[in-house]
Coordinates of N, CA and C in Angstrom, one line a residue:
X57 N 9.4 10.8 27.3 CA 8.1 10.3 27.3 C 8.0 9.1 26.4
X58 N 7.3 8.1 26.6 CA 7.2 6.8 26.2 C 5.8 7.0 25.0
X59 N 6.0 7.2 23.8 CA 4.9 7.0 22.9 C 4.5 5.9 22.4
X60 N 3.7 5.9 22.1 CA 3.1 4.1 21.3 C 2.6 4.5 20.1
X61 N 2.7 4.2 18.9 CA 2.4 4.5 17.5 C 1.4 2.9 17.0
X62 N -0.1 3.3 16.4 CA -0.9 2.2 16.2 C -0.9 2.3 14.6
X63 N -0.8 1.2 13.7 CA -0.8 1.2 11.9 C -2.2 0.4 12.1
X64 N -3.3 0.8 11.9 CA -4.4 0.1 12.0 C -4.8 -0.8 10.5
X65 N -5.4 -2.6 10.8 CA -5.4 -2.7 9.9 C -6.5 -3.6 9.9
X66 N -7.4 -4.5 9.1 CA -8.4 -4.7 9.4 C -8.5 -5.9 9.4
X67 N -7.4 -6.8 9.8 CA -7.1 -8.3 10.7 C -5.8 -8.2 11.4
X68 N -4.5 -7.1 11.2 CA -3.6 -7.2 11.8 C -3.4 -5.9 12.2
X69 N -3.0 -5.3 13.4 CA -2.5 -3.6 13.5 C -1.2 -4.3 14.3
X70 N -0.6 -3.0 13.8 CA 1.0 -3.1 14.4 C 1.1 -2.1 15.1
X71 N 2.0 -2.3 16.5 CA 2.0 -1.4 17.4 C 3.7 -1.1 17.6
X72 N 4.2 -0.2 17.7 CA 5.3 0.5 18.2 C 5.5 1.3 19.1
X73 N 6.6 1.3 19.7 CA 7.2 2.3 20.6 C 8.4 2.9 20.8
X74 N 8.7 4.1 21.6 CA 9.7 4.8 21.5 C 10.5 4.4 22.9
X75 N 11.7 4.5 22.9 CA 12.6 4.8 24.4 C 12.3 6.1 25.1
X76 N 12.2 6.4 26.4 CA 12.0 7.7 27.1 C 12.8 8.7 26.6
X77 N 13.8 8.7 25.8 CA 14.1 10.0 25.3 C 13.6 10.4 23.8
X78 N 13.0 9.4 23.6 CA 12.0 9.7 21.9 C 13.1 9.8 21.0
X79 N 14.0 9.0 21.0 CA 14.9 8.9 19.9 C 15.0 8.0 18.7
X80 N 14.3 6.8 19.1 CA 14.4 5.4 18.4 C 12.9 4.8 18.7
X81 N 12.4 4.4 17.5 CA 10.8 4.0 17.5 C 11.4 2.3 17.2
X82 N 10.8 1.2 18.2 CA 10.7 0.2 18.0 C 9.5 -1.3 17.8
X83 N 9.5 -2.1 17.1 CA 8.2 -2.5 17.1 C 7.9 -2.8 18.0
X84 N 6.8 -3.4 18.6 CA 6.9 -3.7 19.9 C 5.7 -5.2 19.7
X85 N 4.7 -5.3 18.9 CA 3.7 -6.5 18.8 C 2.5 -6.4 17.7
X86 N 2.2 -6.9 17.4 CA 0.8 -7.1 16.6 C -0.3 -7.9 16.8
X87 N -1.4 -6.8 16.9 CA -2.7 -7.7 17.4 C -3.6 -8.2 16.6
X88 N -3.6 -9.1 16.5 CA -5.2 -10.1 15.5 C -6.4 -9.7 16.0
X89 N -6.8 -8.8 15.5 CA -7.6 -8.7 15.4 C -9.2 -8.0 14.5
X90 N -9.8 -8.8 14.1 CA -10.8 -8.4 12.7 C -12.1 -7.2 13.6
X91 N -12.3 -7.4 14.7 CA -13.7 -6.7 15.0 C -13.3 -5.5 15.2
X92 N -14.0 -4.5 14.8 CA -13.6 -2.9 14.9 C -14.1 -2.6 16.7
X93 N -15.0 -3.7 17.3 CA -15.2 -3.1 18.9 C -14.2 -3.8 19.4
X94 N -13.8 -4.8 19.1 CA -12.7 -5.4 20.3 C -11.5 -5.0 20.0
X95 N -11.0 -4.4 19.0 CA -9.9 -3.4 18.7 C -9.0 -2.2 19.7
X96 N -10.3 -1.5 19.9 CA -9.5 -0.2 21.0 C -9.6 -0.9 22.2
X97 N -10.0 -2.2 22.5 CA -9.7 -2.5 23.6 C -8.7 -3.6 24.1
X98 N -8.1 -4.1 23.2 CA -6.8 -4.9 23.0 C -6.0 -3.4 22.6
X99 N -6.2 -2.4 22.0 CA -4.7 -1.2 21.7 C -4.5 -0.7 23.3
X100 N -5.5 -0.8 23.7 CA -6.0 -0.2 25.1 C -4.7 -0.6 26.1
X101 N -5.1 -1.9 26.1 CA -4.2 -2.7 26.8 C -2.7 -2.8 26.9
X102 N -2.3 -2.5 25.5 CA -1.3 -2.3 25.0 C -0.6 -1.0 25.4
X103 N -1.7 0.0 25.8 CA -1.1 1.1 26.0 C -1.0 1.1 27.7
X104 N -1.5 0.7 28.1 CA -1.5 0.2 29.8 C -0.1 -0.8 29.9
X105 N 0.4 -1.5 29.0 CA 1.2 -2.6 29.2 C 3.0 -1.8 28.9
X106 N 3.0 -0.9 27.7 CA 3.6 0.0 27.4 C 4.0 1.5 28.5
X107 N 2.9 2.0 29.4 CA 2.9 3.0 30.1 C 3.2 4.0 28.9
X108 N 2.4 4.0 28.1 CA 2.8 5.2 27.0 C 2.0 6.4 27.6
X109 N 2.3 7.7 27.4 CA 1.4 8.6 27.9 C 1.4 9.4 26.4
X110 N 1.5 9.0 25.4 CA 1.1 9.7 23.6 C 0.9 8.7 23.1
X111 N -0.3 8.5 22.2 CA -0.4 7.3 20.8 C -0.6 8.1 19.3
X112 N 0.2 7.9 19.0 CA 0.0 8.5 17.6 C -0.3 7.2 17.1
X113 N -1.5 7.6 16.2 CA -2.4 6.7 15.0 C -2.1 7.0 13.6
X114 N -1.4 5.9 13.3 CA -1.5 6.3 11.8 C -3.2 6.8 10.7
X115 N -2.8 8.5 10.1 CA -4.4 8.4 9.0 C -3.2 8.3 7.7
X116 N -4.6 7.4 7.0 CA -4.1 6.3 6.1 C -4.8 7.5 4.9
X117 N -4.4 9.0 5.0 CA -4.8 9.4 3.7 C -4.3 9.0 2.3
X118 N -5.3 9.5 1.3 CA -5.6 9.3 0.0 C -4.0 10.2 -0.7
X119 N -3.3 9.9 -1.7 CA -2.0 10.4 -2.1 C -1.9 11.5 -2.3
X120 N -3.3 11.8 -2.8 CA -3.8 13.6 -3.0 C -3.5 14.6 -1.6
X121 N -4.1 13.6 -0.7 CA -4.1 14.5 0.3 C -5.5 14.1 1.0
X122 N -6.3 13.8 0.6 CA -7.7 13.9 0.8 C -8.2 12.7 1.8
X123 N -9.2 12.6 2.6 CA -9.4 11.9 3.2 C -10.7 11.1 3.1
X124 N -10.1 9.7 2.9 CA -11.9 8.8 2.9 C -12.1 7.9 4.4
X125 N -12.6 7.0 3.9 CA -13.0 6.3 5.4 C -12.2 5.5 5.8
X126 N -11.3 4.9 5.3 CA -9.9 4.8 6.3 C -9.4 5.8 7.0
X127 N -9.3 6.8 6.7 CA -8.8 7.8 7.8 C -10.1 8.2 8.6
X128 N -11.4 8.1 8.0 CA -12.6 8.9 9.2 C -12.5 7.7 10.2
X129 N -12.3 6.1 9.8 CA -12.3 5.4 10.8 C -11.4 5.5 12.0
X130 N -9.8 5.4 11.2 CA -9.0 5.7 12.1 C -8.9 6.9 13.1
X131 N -9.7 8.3 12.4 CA -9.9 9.2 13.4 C -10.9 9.0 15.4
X132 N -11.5 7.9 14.2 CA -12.8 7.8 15.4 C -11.9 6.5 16.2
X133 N -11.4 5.4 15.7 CA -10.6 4.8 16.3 C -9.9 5.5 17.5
X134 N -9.0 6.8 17.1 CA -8.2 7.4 17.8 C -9.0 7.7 19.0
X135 N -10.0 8.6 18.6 CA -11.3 9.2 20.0 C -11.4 8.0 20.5
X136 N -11.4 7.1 20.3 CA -12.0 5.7 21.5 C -11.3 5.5 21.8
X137 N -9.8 5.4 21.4 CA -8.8 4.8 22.1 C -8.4 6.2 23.5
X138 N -8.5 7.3 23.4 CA -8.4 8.3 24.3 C -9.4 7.9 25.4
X139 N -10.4 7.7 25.2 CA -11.6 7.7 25.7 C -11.6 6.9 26.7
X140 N -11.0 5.1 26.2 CA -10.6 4.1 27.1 C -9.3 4.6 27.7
X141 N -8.2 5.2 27.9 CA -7.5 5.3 28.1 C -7.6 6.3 29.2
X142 N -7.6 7.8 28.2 CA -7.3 8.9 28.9 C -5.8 9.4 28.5
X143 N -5.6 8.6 28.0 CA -4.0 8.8 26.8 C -4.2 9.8 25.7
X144 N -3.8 11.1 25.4 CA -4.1 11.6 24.7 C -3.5 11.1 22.8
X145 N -4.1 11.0 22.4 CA -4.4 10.6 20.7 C -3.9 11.5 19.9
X146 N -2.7 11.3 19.0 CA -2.5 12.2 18.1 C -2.3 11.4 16.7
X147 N -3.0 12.4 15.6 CA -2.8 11.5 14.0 C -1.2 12.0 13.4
X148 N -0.9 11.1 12.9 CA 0.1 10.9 11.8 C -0.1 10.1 10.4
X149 N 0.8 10.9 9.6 CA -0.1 10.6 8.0 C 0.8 9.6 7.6
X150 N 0.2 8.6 7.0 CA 1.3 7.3 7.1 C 1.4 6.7 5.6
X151 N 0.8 7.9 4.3 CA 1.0 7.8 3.4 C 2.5 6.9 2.9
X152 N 2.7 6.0 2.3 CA 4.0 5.7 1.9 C 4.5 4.4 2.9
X153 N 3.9 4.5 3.8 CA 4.5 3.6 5.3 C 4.3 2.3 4.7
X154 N 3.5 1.5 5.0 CA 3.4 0.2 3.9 C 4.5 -0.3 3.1
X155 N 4.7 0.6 1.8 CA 5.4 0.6 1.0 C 7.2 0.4 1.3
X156 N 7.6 1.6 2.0 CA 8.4 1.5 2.7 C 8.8 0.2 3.4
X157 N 7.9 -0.1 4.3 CA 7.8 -1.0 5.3 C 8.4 -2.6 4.1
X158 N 7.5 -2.6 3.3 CA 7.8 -3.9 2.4 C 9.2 -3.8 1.4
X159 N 9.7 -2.7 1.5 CA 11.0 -2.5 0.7 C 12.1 -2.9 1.7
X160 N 11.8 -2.6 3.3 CA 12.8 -3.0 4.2 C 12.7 -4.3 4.9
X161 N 11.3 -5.3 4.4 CA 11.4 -6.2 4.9 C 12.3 -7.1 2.7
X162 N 12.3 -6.5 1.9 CA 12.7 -6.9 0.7 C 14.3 -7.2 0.8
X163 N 14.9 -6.1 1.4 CA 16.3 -5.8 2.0 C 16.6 -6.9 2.8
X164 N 16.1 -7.1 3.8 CA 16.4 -7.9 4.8 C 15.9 -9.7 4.4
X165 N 15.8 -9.4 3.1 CA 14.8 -10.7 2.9 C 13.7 -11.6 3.8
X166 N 13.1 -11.0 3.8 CA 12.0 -11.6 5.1 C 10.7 -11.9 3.9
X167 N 10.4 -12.8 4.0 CA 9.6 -14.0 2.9 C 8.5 -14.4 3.8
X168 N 7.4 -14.7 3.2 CA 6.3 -15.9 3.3 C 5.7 -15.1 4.7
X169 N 5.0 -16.0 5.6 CA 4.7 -15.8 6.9 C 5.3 -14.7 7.7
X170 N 5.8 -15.1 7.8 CA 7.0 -14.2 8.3 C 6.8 -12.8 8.2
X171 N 6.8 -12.5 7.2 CA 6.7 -11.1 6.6 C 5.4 -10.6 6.7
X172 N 4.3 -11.2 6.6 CA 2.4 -11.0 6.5 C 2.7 -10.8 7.9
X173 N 2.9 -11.3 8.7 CA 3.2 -11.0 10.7 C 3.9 -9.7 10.8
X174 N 5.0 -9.0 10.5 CA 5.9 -8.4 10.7 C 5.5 -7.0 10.1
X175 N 4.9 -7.0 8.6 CA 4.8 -5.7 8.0 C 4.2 -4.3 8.7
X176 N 2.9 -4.8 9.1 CA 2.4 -3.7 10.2 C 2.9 -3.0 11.4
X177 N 3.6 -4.4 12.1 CA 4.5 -3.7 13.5 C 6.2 -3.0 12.8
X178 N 6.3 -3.2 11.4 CA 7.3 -2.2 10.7 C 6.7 -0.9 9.9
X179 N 5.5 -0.8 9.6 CA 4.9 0.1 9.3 C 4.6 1.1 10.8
X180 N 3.9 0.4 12.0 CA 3.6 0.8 12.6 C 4.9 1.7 13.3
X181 N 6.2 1.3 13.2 CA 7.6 1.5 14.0 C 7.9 2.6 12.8
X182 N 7.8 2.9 11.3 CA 8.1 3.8 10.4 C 6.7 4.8 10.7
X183 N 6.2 4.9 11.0 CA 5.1 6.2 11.8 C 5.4 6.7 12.6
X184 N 5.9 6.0 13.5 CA 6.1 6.7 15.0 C 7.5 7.1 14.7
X185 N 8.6 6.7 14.1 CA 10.1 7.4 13.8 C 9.6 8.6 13.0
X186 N 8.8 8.9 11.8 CA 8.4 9.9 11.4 C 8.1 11.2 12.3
X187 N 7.1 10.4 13.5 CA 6.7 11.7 14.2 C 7.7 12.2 15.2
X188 N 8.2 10.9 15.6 CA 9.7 11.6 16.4 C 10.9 12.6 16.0
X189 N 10.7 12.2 14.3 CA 11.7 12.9 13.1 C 10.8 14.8 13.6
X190 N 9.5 14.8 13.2 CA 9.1 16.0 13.0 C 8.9 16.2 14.3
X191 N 8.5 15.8 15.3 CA 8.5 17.2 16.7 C 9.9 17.0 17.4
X192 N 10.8 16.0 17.0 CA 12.5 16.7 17.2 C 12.8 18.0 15.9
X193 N 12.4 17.7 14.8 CA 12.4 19.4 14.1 C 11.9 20.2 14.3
X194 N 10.5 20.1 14.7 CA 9.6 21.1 15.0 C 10.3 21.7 16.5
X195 N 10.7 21.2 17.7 CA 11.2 21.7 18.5 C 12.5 22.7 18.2
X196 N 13.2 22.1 17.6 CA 14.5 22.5 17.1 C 14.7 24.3 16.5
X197 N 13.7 24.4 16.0 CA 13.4 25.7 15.3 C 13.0 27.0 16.1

């Protein structure tokens, strides 16, 4: 099955995807865009362009655990993007992803421009390898 993984962000979201056997999450683009209504309809498209039939959304919870309005957004995010779609929507917790994401573009040395472009669609690609990590475990059991 072809998944699409969205890092929502609030001038850049990064989008990813998997190969049909859900083994390898890769970035796939990043959309510009600031307006929270023209958003699910540019990821929309994305997911029509993709043929994904799963989007995992990154929620951007709090380190505790807890949830503020980054994640109530992204939840409601997620409902609209099902909604335009008909693509079923699932959250993943992306605590750390960022962070991560900027330690592997540190590695690879990726500087300046460059990197402000890139971080999201590698955050976005470190979400979706997570969720492929846990329902290849969770199957497994």
């Amino acid at each position: 099955m072809i998944i699409m993984s969205v890092d929502l962000g609030k001038a850049r979201t990064g989008i990813a995807v998997c190969d049909k056997n859900e083994l390898l999450a890769s970035p796939y683009t990043v959309i510009f865009e600031k307006s929270p209504l023209k958003l699910p309809e540019k990821v929309a498209q994305a997911v029509c362009s993709t043929k994904a039939e799963l989007v995992v959304v990154g929620l951007p919870k709090n380190m505790d655990g807890t949830e503020g309005e980054s994640a109530r957004n992204a939840r409601e995010f997620a409902k609209k993007l099902t909604e335009l779609t008909g693509v079923e929507s699932v959250m993943q917790d992306e605590r750390g992803t960022t962070i991560t994401a900027h330690n592997f573009l540190n590695t690879t040395n990726t500087r300046g421009k460059k990197r402000k472009n890139v971080v999201d669609e590698v955050a976005a690609t470190i979400i979706l390898q997570d969720y492929l990590d846990s329902r290849r475990n969770f199957s497994s059991r």
